[in-house]
Amino acid sequence: MSVDRMRGAARASVSGLPREFWWLWTSTLVNRLGAFVATFMTLYLTLERGYSASFAGLVVALHGLGGVVSSLVAGVMTDRLGRRPTLMAAQVSTAFSVALLGFMQHPAAIAAVALLVGMTSNASRPAVQAMMADIVKPEDRVRAFALNYWAINLGFAVSATAAGFIAEYSYLVGFLGEAALTLACAVLVYVKLPESRPDQGADGAAGGGEPEIGMGTVLRDRRFMGVVGLSFLISLIFMQGSFGLPLSMGAAGFAPGEYGMVIALNGVLIVLLQIPVTRLIEHRDPQKLLVASALLAGYGFGMTAFGGSLGVIALTVCVWTVAEIINSPTQMGLVARLSPTHGRGRYQGMYTMSWAVASLIAPLSAGFVIDEFGAGWLWGAMAVLGSLAGLGYWLLMRNLPQAPAPEVPEVVVAPGVAAPEVTPAA
C-alpha cells in the first residue's frame, strides 16, 4: 500500500467524530498509561510479598468483587446524576485508593483496599461507554469504540513495558504513578468534557415517548442478557492474560520483565492492527465476527499449554490478540445498539458487570486449577470455553434484525423535472 493510500485510510478512520469524543479518548489514553495495579497485582503478591497463588487469587477476586458491586450502582448514577459527575467521582476515588494500596502491609488490609480499588476503578466504565454512545452517531460507533480500545492498548503497551522494569525497582512507584495519572484524568474531564446525558422530563422520566427504564427492564431483555452471559464467558478467557499467564510464567522461571514484554506485545499488536482491521470488519456480519473471535480466543489461550519458551508464548499472545481486536468493538457496538437511549447507563452497567464477575471468578478458579492440577488444565479449559462462547453467539444472533442503514435525505423536485439518482452510502 502506498504512503498516500495509508494516509487516506488513516484520515477516513478518524474523520467525522466530534471533538468531545477526542477529549474522552485522550482521558482514556492517559488513564491507561498509568495502568499498573491490574497488570502486576499477581506478581506483586506472589514475588514481592511471597504469598501463595491462592491468596493472590483471593485478592484479585476481591478486586473483581468490587467491580461487581460498583457496575450496577455506577450504571444507575450515570443515568440519574449524569455521565460527567459519575466519571469524575470514580477517577478521584480511584486515585486515592490506588495510592493507599501501595502502603498496605497486613494481608487483611491489602485485601480490603484491593476491594475498594476494584469498586472505584470499575465505576467509570458505564459512564465512559454511555457518553460515547451519546456523542457518536450510530453508524460511527463501531469505529469509535475501536479507536477508544486502540487508546486503551496504546497506553497499555507503553505502561506494561515500563511498569515491568519499574516493578523490579519499586512496586510503590508504580502504585503512586497510577494514582497521579488517574487524578490527571479527573482534571481533564472537569475542564474539557461537557455533560452528554440526553434530556429527560421534569419528573426524570425519559422523554420522546420512551418508557421509563429500570434494572428490571434490563433483566427482562432476554437477548441483551444473553449478550451479557456470553460476554462473561469471553471475559473469563481474556482475564487469563493478567492472571493465569503471569502465574504460569512465574512458576516456569520467567522474570517479571519478561512477562511485561510478552503482555506488552498484546498492546503493541492492537495499536498496529486495530484501526485497519476495524475498517475491514466495520460493516460485516457481527454474528460471524463474534463467533470467530470466541474460537480464536479460546484456542489461542489453549495453545499456551505448549508454551515452553518465550517465543511460543508470544505466538499464543498474537492469536488471542486478534480475537480481542475483532471482539471488543463488535460486541460494544452490539451492546450500544441494543440499549435504549435513556437506559444506556443501566445497560452499560450490566454489561460492565459481566467483566467484573469474570474478574471475581477467573483468578479464584485459575489459582485453584494451577495449584491443584497444573497450568495445562487451565489452558485446556479456556479452549472449551471459547468453543461454548462461539456456539452461543451463533445461536443468539440467528434472528437479530439488521442494523438500520443511514437515512438518505428526501429530494423534493418540481413537477416535470426528473429526480436525481441518489446512491445510499455503504
Short mmCIF file of C-alpha atoms in Angstrom, two decimals:
data_model
loop_
_atom_site.label_atom_id
_atom_site.label_comp_id
_atom_site.label_asym_id
_atom_site.label_seq_id
_atom_site.Cartn_x
_atom_site.Cartn_y
_atom_site.Cartn_z
CA MET A 1 0.00 0.00 0.00
CA SER A 2 1.36 3.43 -0.95
CA VAL A 3 2.02 6.16 1.59
CA ASP A 4 -0.81 8.27 0.14
CA ARG A 5 -3.29 5.41 0.46
CA MET A 6 -2.18 4.76 4.03
CA ARG A 7 -2.68 8.43 4.88
CA GLY A 8 -6.10 8.39 3.26
CA ALA A 9 -7.10 5.30 5.23
CA ALA A 10 -5.92 6.90 8.46
CA ARG A 11 -7.88 10.09 7.76
CA ALA A 12 -11.01 8.08 6.97
CA SER A 13 -10.63 6.17 10.25
CA VAL A 14 -10.54 9.29 12.42
CA SER A 15 -12.65 11.77 10.46
CA GLY A 16 -16.20 12.75 11.30
CA LEU A 17 -16.03 12.15 15.05
CA PRO A 18 -16.96 15.02 17.40
CA ARG A 19 -14.44 16.98 19.48
CA GLU A 20 -15.94 15.66 22.73
CA PHE A 21 -15.10 12.12 21.63
CA TRP A 22 -11.45 13.03 21.23
CA TRP A 23 -11.24 14.52 24.74
CA LEU A 24 -12.81 11.34 26.10
CA TRP A 25 -10.31 9.36 24.01
CA THR A 26 -7.45 11.41 25.48
CA SER A 27 -8.70 10.74 29.00
CA THR A 28 -8.73 7.01 28.25
CA LEU A 29 -5.19 7.14 26.90
CA VAL A 30 -3.81 8.99 29.93
CA ASN A 31 -5.59 6.60 32.28
CA ARG A 32 -4.13 3.52 30.61
CA LEU A 33 -0.63 4.99 30.52
CA GLY A 34 -0.74 4.64 34.30
CA ALA A 35 -2.16 1.09 34.40
CA PHE A 36 -0.17 -0.87 36.99
CA VAL A 37 -2.32 -2.47 39.68
CA ALA A 38 -4.48 -4.67 37.45
CA THR A 39 -1.46 -5.86 35.44
CA PHE A 40 1.07 -6.50 38.21
CA MET A 41 -1.08 -7.30 41.24
CA THR A 42 -0.45 -11.04 40.89
CA LEU A 43 3.33 -10.68 40.62
CA TYR A 44 3.35 -8.10 43.44
CA LEU A 45 1.63 -10.51 45.82
CA THR A 46 3.49 -13.69 44.84
CA LEU A 47 7.02 -12.43 44.12
CA GLU A 48 7.33 -9.23 46.17
CA ARG A 49 5.22 -10.26 49.17
CA GLY A 50 5.74 -14.02 48.98
CA TYR A 51 2.07 -15.04 49.17
CA SER A 52 0.69 -18.18 47.53
CA ALA A 53 -1.12 -18.26 44.21
CA SER A 54 -4.35 -18.99 46.09
CA PHE A 55 -4.03 -15.86 48.24
CA ALA A 56 -3.17 -13.81 45.16
CA GLY A 57 -6.28 -15.22 43.53
CA LEU A 58 -8.36 -14.24 46.55
CA VAL A 59 -7.10 -10.63 46.47
CA VAL A 60 -7.60 -10.27 42.73
CA ALA A 61 -11.05 -11.82 43.15
CA LEU A 62 -11.91 -9.20 45.77
CA HIS A 63 -10.80 -6.58 43.27
CA GLY A 64 -13.28 -8.13 40.86
CA LEU A 65 -15.99 -8.26 43.54
CA GLY A 66 -15.62 -4.51 44.00
CA GLY A 67 -16.27 -4.12 40.29
CA VAL A 68 -19.40 -6.26 40.51
CA VAL A 69 -20.82 -4.04 43.26
CA SER A 70 -19.94 -0.76 41.55
CA SER A 71 -21.02 -1.68 38.00
CA LEU A 72 -24.74 -1.57 38.66
CA VAL A 73 -24.53 1.36 41.09
CA ALA A 74 -22.43 3.37 38.63
CA GLY A 75 -24.85 2.50 35.82
CA VAL A 76 -27.78 3.93 37.77
CA MET A 77 -25.72 7.01 38.74
CA THR A 78 -24.79 7.52 35.09
CA ASP A 79 -28.48 7.71 34.12
CA ARG A 80 -29.67 9.72 37.15
CA LEU A 81 -26.80 12.08 38.03
CA GLY A 82 -25.11 12.26 34.65
CA ARG A 83 -22.08 10.86 32.86
CA ARG A 84 -19.63 13.63 33.83
CA PRO A 85 -20.10 13.69 37.64
CA THR A 86 -20.05 9.88 37.80
CA LEU A 87 -16.83 9.74 35.81
CA MET A 88 -15.11 12.42 37.88
CA ALA A 89 -16.11 10.85 41.20
CA ALA A 90 -14.86 7.45 40.04
CA GLN A 91 -11.48 8.77 38.92
CA VAL A 92 -10.76 10.84 42.03
CA SER A 93 -11.65 7.96 44.34
CA THR A 94 -9.58 5.55 42.22
CA ALA A 95 -6.50 7.77 42.53
CA PHE A 96 -6.86 7.84 46.33
CA SER A 97 -7.44 4.10 46.76
CA VAL A 98 -4.60 3.04 44.44
CA ALA A 99 -2.11 5.22 46.32
CA LEU A 100 -3.39 3.79 49.61
CA LEU A 101 -2.94 0.21 48.39
CA GLY A 102 0.78 0.78 47.82
CA PHE A 103 1.29 1.43 51.56
CA MET A 104 -0.70 -1.51 52.92
CA GLN A 105 1.33 -4.18 54.76
CA HIS A 106 -1.08 -6.52 56.55
CA PRO A 107 -2.74 -9.21 54.35
CA ALA A 108 -6.23 -8.24 55.53
CA ALA A 109 -5.56 -4.57 54.78
CA ILE A 110 -4.25 -5.43 51.30
CA ALA A 111 -7.40 -7.46 50.61
CA ALA A 112 -9.74 -4.72 51.88
CA VAL A 113 -8.11 -1.93 49.88
CA ALA A 114 -8.00 -4.14 46.77
CA LEU A 115 -11.78 -4.44 47.11
CA LEU A 116 -12.01 -0.63 47.29
CA VAL A 117 -9.78 -0.22 44.23
CA GLY A 118 -12.00 -2.62 42.30
CA MET A 119 -15.10 -0.63 43.23
CA THR A 120 -13.70 2.77 42.30
CA SER A 121 -11.81 1.83 39.13
CA ASN A 122 -14.73 -0.07 37.62
CA ALA A 123 -17.26 2.70 38.34
CA SER A 124 -16.03 4.84 35.44
CA ARG A 125 -16.75 2.30 32.69
CA PRO A 126 -20.55 2.65 32.38
CA ALA A 127 -20.17 6.44 32.25
CA VAL A 128 -17.47 6.34 29.56
CA GLN A 129 -19.37 3.89 27.37
CA ALA A 130 -22.71 5.70 27.77
CA MET A 131 -21.08 9.06 27.00
CA MET A 132 -19.50 7.62 23.87
CA ALA A 133 -22.86 6.25 22.69
CA ASP A 134 -24.40 9.69 23.39
CA ILE A 135 -21.96 11.77 21.39
CA VAL A 136 -21.19 9.48 18.42
CA LYS A 137 -23.64 8.77 15.59
CA PRO A 138 -24.90 5.15 15.41
CA GLU A 139 -23.16 4.44 12.11
CA ASP A 140 -19.80 5.56 13.59
CA ARG A 141 -19.99 3.73 16.91
CA VAL A 142 -18.07 0.58 15.98
CA ARG A 143 -15.26 2.79 14.67
CA ALA A 144 -15.39 4.99 17.79
CA PHE A 145 -15.31 2.02 20.16
CA ALA A 146 -12.40 0.60 18.17
CA LEU A 147 -10.46 3.88 18.43
CA ASN A 148 -11.12 4.03 22.16
CA TYR A 149 -9.95 0.42 22.53
CA TRP A 150 -6.90 1.39 20.48
CA ALA A 151 -6.15 4.16 23.01
CA ILE A 152 -6.52 1.67 25.87
CA ASN A 153 -3.95 -0.61 24.34
CA LEU A 154 -1.61 2.14 23.18
CA GLY A 155 -1.38 3.22 26.81
CA PHE A 156 -1.16 -0.40 27.96
CA ALA A 157 1.66 -1.22 25.54
CA VAL A 158 3.74 1.64 26.94
CA SER A 159 2.83 1.13 30.59
CA ALA A 160 3.24 -2.67 30.63
CA THR A 161 6.78 -2.45 29.30
CA ALA A 162 7.81 0.41 31.58
CA ALA A 163 5.98 -0.94 34.62
CA GLY A 164 7.64 -4.34 34.27
CA PHE A 165 11.01 -2.70 34.90
CA ILE A 166 9.58 -0.29 37.47
CA ALA A 167 8.32 -3.32 39.40
CA GLU A 168 11.85 -4.72 39.55
CA TYR A 169 12.92 -1.43 41.15
CA SER A 170 9.92 -0.47 43.32
CA TYR A 171 6.29 -1.54 43.23
CA LEU A 172 5.36 1.53 45.30
CA VAL A 173 6.49 3.83 42.49
CA GLY A 174 4.08 2.01 40.19
CA PHE A 175 1.15 2.46 42.58
CA LEU A 176 1.83 6.19 43.04
CA GLY A 177 2.35 6.72 39.31
CA GLU A 178 -1.04 5.21 38.51
CA ALA A 179 -2.68 7.38 41.18
CA ALA A 180 -1.15 10.56 39.72
CA LEU A 181 -2.22 9.82 36.14
CA THR A 182 -5.75 8.85 37.21
CA LEU A 183 -6.06 12.15 39.05
CA ALA A 184 -4.91 13.92 35.88
CA CYS A 185 -7.78 12.21 34.02
CA ALA A 186 -10.28 13.63 36.51
CA VAL A 187 -8.90 17.13 35.91
CA LEU A 188 -9.17 16.63 32.14
CA VAL A 189 -12.80 15.52 32.42
CA TYR A 190 -13.63 18.52 34.60
CA VAL A 191 -12.02 21.03 32.23
CA LYS A 192 -12.88 19.66 28.79
CA LEU A 193 -15.90 17.33 28.81
CA PRO A 194 -19.49 18.65 28.99
CA GLU A 195 -22.41 16.55 30.21
CA SER A 196 -23.87 14.37 27.41
CA ARG A 197 -26.89 12.77 29.09
CA PRO A 198 -29.99 13.10 26.86
CA ASP A 199 -32.68 15.47 28.13
CA GLN A 200 -35.36 13.99 30.37
CA GLY A 201 -38.73 15.18 31.54
CA ALA A 202 -39.26 17.24 34.66
CA ASP A 203 -40.09 14.10 36.65
CA GLY A 204 -36.92 12.37 35.50
CA ALA A 205 -38.75 10.09 33.08
CA ALA A 206 -37.42 9.57 29.60
CA GLY A 207 -38.66 11.95 27.02
CA GLY A 208 -39.72 11.26 23.48
CA GLY A 209 -42.30 8.63 24.41
CA GLU A 210 -39.70 6.12 25.58
CA PRO A 211 -40.92 4.11 28.62
CA GLU A 212 -39.10 4.57 31.90
CA ILE A 213 -36.07 2.31 32.21
CA GLY A 214 -35.23 0.43 35.42
CA MET A 215 -32.97 -2.50 36.25
CA GLY A 216 -35.99 -4.80 35.89
CA THR A 217 -36.25 -3.69 32.25
CA VAL A 218 -32.65 -4.68 31.67
CA LEU A 219 -33.07 -8.09 33.32
CA ARG A 220 -36.20 -8.86 31.26
CA ASP A 221 -34.40 -8.08 27.99
CA ARG A 222 -33.55 -11.66 27.10
CA ARG A 223 -31.42 -11.01 24.04
CA PHE A 224 -29.35 -8.39 25.84
CA MET A 225 -28.90 -10.64 28.89
CA GLY A 226 -27.74 -13.36 26.50
CA VAL A 227 -25.06 -10.98 25.25
CA VAL A 228 -24.10 -10.29 28.88
CA GLY A 229 -23.76 -14.03 29.56
CA LEU A 230 -21.56 -14.57 26.51
CA SER A 231 -19.50 -11.54 27.44
CA PHE A 232 -18.90 -13.22 30.79
CA LEU A 233 -17.54 -16.36 29.09
CA ILE A 234 -15.27 -14.31 26.83
CA SER A 235 -14.10 -12.30 29.82
CA LEU A 236 -13.15 -15.47 31.71
CA ILE A 237 -10.84 -16.29 28.82
CA PHE A 238 -9.25 -12.87 28.34
CA MET A 239 -8.70 -12.41 32.10
CA GLN A 240 -6.09 -15.16 31.96
CA GLY A 241 -3.74 -12.73 30.24
CA SER A 242 -3.39 -10.85 33.52
CA PHE A 243 -3.74 -13.73 35.98
CA GLY A 244 -3.20 -17.24 34.60
CA LEU A 245 -0.39 -16.21 32.25
CA PRO A 246 1.81 -14.43 34.83
CA LEU A 247 1.25 -17.27 37.31
CA SER A 248 2.29 -19.96 34.84
CA MET A 249 5.23 -17.90 33.58
CA GLY A 250 6.38 -17.19 37.13
CA ALA A 251 6.18 -20.88 38.02
CA ALA A 252 8.21 -21.70 34.89
CA GLY A 253 11.01 -19.37 35.97
CA PHE A 254 10.35 -16.34 33.76
CA ALA A 255 11.17 -12.89 35.23
CA PRO A 256 8.61 -10.08 35.70
CA GLY A 257 10.29 -8.09 32.94
CA GLU A 258 9.79 -11.00 30.50
CA TYR A 259 6.10 -11.18 31.35
CA GLY A 260 5.93 -7.41 30.86
CA MET A 261 7.42 -7.69 27.39
CA VAL A 262 5.14 -10.56 26.37
CA ILE A 263 1.96 -8.91 27.59
CA ALA A 264 3.05 -5.61 26.03
CA LEU A 265 3.03 -7.44 22.69
CA ASN A 266 -0.74 -7.67 23.10
CA GLY A 267 -0.99 -3.89 23.31
CA VAL A 268 1.50 -3.26 20.50
CA LEU A 269 -0.39 -5.52 18.10
CA ILE A 270 -3.67 -3.83 18.92
CA VAL A 271 -2.07 -0.43 18.32
CA LEU A 272 -0.79 -1.58 14.92
CA LEU A 273 -3.80 -3.60 13.77
CA GLN A 274 -6.94 -2.25 15.47
CA ILE A 275 -7.65 0.57 13.01
CA PRO A 276 -7.00 -1.32 9.72
CA VAL A 277 -8.83 -4.44 10.96
CA THR A 278 -11.79 -2.32 12.09
CA ARG A 279 -12.03 -0.83 8.59
CA LEU A 280 -12.30 -4.38 7.25
CA ILE A 281 -14.93 -5.61 9.72
CA GLU A 282 -16.96 -2.42 10.38
CA HIS A 283 -19.86 -3.35 8.06
CA ARG A 284 -19.58 -7.15 8.18
CA ASP A 285 -21.92 -9.63 9.85
CA PRO A 286 -21.43 -9.27 13.64
CA GLN A 287 -22.56 -12.87 14.20
CA LYS A 288 -19.69 -14.32 12.18
CA LEU A 289 -17.21 -11.88 13.70
CA LEU A 290 -18.17 -12.75 17.28
CA VAL A 291 -18.15 -16.50 16.61
CA ALA A 292 -14.69 -16.27 15.02
CA SER A 293 -13.34 -14.12 17.85
CA ALA A 294 -14.60 -16.56 20.50
CA LEU A 295 -12.88 -19.50 18.82
CA LEU A 296 -9.62 -17.59 18.34
CA ALA A 297 -9.64 -16.50 21.99
CA GLY A 298 -10.28 -19.99 23.35
CA TYR A 299 -7.77 -21.82 21.22
CA GLY A 300 -5.23 -19.00 21.42
CA PHE A 301 -5.08 -19.37 25.18
CA GLY A 302 -5.31 -23.15 24.84
CA MET A 303 -2.06 -23.11 22.86
CA THR A 304 -0.31 -21.71 25.96
CA ALA A 305 -0.18 -25.29 27.28
CA PHE A 306 2.62 -25.85 24.75
CA GLY A 307 4.45 -22.62 25.63
CA GLY A 308 7.82 -23.85 26.85
CA SER A 309 9.71 -20.84 25.53
CA LEU A 310 9.20 -17.10 25.40
CA GLY A 311 8.76 -17.24 21.62
CA VAL A 312 5.92 -19.78 21.78
CA ILE A 313 4.16 -17.76 24.48
CA ALA A 314 4.50 -14.65 22.31
CA LEU A 315 2.89 -16.58 19.42
CA THR A 316 -0.13 -17.50 21.56
CA VAL A 317 -0.48 -13.86 22.56
CA CYS A 318 -0.65 -12.95 18.86
CA VAL A 319 -3.52 -15.40 18.29
CA TRP A 320 -5.76 -14.24 21.14
CA THR A 321 -4.89 -10.61 20.43
CA VAL A 322 -6.54 -10.94 17.02
CA ALA A 323 -9.62 -12.22 18.86
CA GLU A 324 -9.58 -9.12 21.06
CA ILE A 325 -9.25 -6.80 18.08
CA ILE A 326 -12.36 -8.33 16.48
CA ASN A 327 -14.44 -8.93 19.59
CA SER A 328 -14.19 -5.68 21.53
CA PRO A 329 -15.59 -3.07 19.06
CA THR A 330 -18.07 -5.55 17.58
CA GLN A 331 -19.53 -6.54 20.95
CA MET A 332 -19.57 -2.99 22.33
CA GLY A 333 -21.32 -1.79 19.18
CA LEU A 334 -23.90 -4.54 19.66
CA VAL A 335 -24.45 -3.50 23.29
CA ALA A 336 -24.94 0.15 22.30
CA ARG A 337 -27.35 -0.94 19.55
CA LEU A 338 -29.48 -2.96 22.00
CA SER A 339 -29.51 -0.23 24.71
CA PRO A 340 -32.43 2.27 24.82
CA THR A 341 -31.34 5.92 24.83
CA HIS A 342 -32.38 6.81 28.38
CA GLY A 343 -31.25 3.48 29.81
CA ARG A 344 -27.70 3.46 28.45
CA GLY A 345 -26.13 3.81 31.86
CA ARG A 346 -28.01 0.84 33.31
CA TYR A 347 -27.45 -1.32 30.22
CA GLN A 348 -23.74 -0.44 30.12
CA GLY A 349 -23.55 -1.10 33.86
CA MET A 350 -24.97 -4.59 33.40
CA TYR A 351 -22.59 -5.25 30.52
CA THR A 352 -19.65 -3.99 32.59
CA MET A 353 -20.74 -6.30 35.40
CA SER A 354 -20.11 -9.31 33.17
CA TRP A 355 -16.43 -8.37 33.06
CA ALA A 356 -16.42 -7.61 36.79
CA VAL A 357 -17.92 -11.01 37.68
CA ALA A 358 -15.30 -12.63 35.46
CA SER A 359 -12.64 -10.66 37.36
CA LEU A 360 -14.03 -12.22 40.53
CA ILE A 361 -14.24 -15.81 39.32
CA ALA A 362 -11.28 -16.09 36.93
CA PRO A 363 -8.47 -15.57 39.48
CA LEU A 364 -10.07 -17.86 42.07
CA SER A 365 -10.61 -20.68 39.60
CA ALA A 366 -7.28 -20.21 37.83
CA GLY A 367 -5.30 -20.12 41.07
CA PHE A 368 -7.03 -23.27 42.28
CA VAL A 369 -6.54 -25.14 39.00
CA ILE A 370 -2.86 -24.19 38.73
CA ASP A 371 -2.14 -25.09 42.36
CA GLU A 372 -4.03 -28.42 42.26
CA PHE A 373 -3.72 -29.70 38.68
CA GLY A 374 -1.20 -27.56 36.80
CA ALA A 375 -1.39 -24.84 34.17
CA GLY A 376 -2.10 -27.28 31.32
CA TRP A 377 -5.58 -27.99 32.66
CA LEU A 378 -6.31 -24.26 32.82
CA TRP A 379 -5.40 -23.72 29.18
CA GLY A 380 -7.46 -26.71 28.06
CA ALA A 381 -10.47 -25.27 29.89
CA MET A 382 -10.03 -21.99 28.02
CA ALA A 383 -10.30 -23.83 24.68
CA VAL A 384 -13.58 -25.41 25.85
CA LEU A 385 -14.99 -22.04 26.98
CA GLY A 386 -14.10 -20.48 23.62
CA SER A 387 -16.00 -23.22 21.79
CA LEU A 388 -19.06 -22.74 24.04
CA ALA A 389 -19.00 -18.97 23.54
CA GLY A 390 -18.76 -19.37 19.76
CA LEU A 391 -21.78 -21.67 19.74
CA GLY A 392 -23.65 -19.23 21.99
CA TYR A 393 -23.05 -16.26 19.68
CA TRP A 394 -24.22 -18.28 16.69
CA LEU A 395 -27.46 -19.29 18.42
CA LEU A 396 -28.20 -15.89 19.97
CA MET A 397 -27.78 -13.83 16.82
CA ARG A 398 -29.54 -16.03 14.27
CA ASN A 399 -32.65 -13.83 14.14
CA LEU A 400 -31.13 -10.48 15.09
CA PRO A 401 -32.64 -7.73 12.88
CA GLN A 402 -30.23 -5.89 10.63
CA ALA A 403 -28.99 -2.51 11.87
CA PRO A 404 -30.84 0.39 10.21
CA ALA A 405 -28.96 2.00 7.33
CA PRO A 406 -28.13 5.73 7.49
CA GLU A 407 -31.08 7.80 6.36
CA VAL A 408 -30.97 9.24 2.84
CA PRO A 409 -32.44 12.77 2.66
CA GLU A 410 -35.67 13.08 0.70
CA VAL A 411 -35.16 15.00 -2.54
CA VAL A 412 -38.05 17.33 -3.49
CA VAL A 413 -38.22 18.27 -7.18
CA ALA A 414 -40.51 20.46 -9.20
CA PRO A 415 -43.23 18.89 -11.42
CA GLY A 416 -41.86 17.69 -14.73
CA VAL A 417 -38.23 17.64 -13.52
CA ALA A 418 -36.52 14.26 -13.24
CA ALA A 419 -35.37 13.40 -9.77
CA PRO A 420 -31.61 12.97 -9.42
CA GLU A 421 -30.32 9.48 -8.65
CA VAL A 422 -29.32 9.04 -5.02
CA THR A 423 -26.95 6.25 -4.06
CA PRO A 424 -27.04 5.32 -0.36
CA ALA A 425 -23.73 5.17 1.46
CA ALA A 426 -22.29 1.76 2.16
#
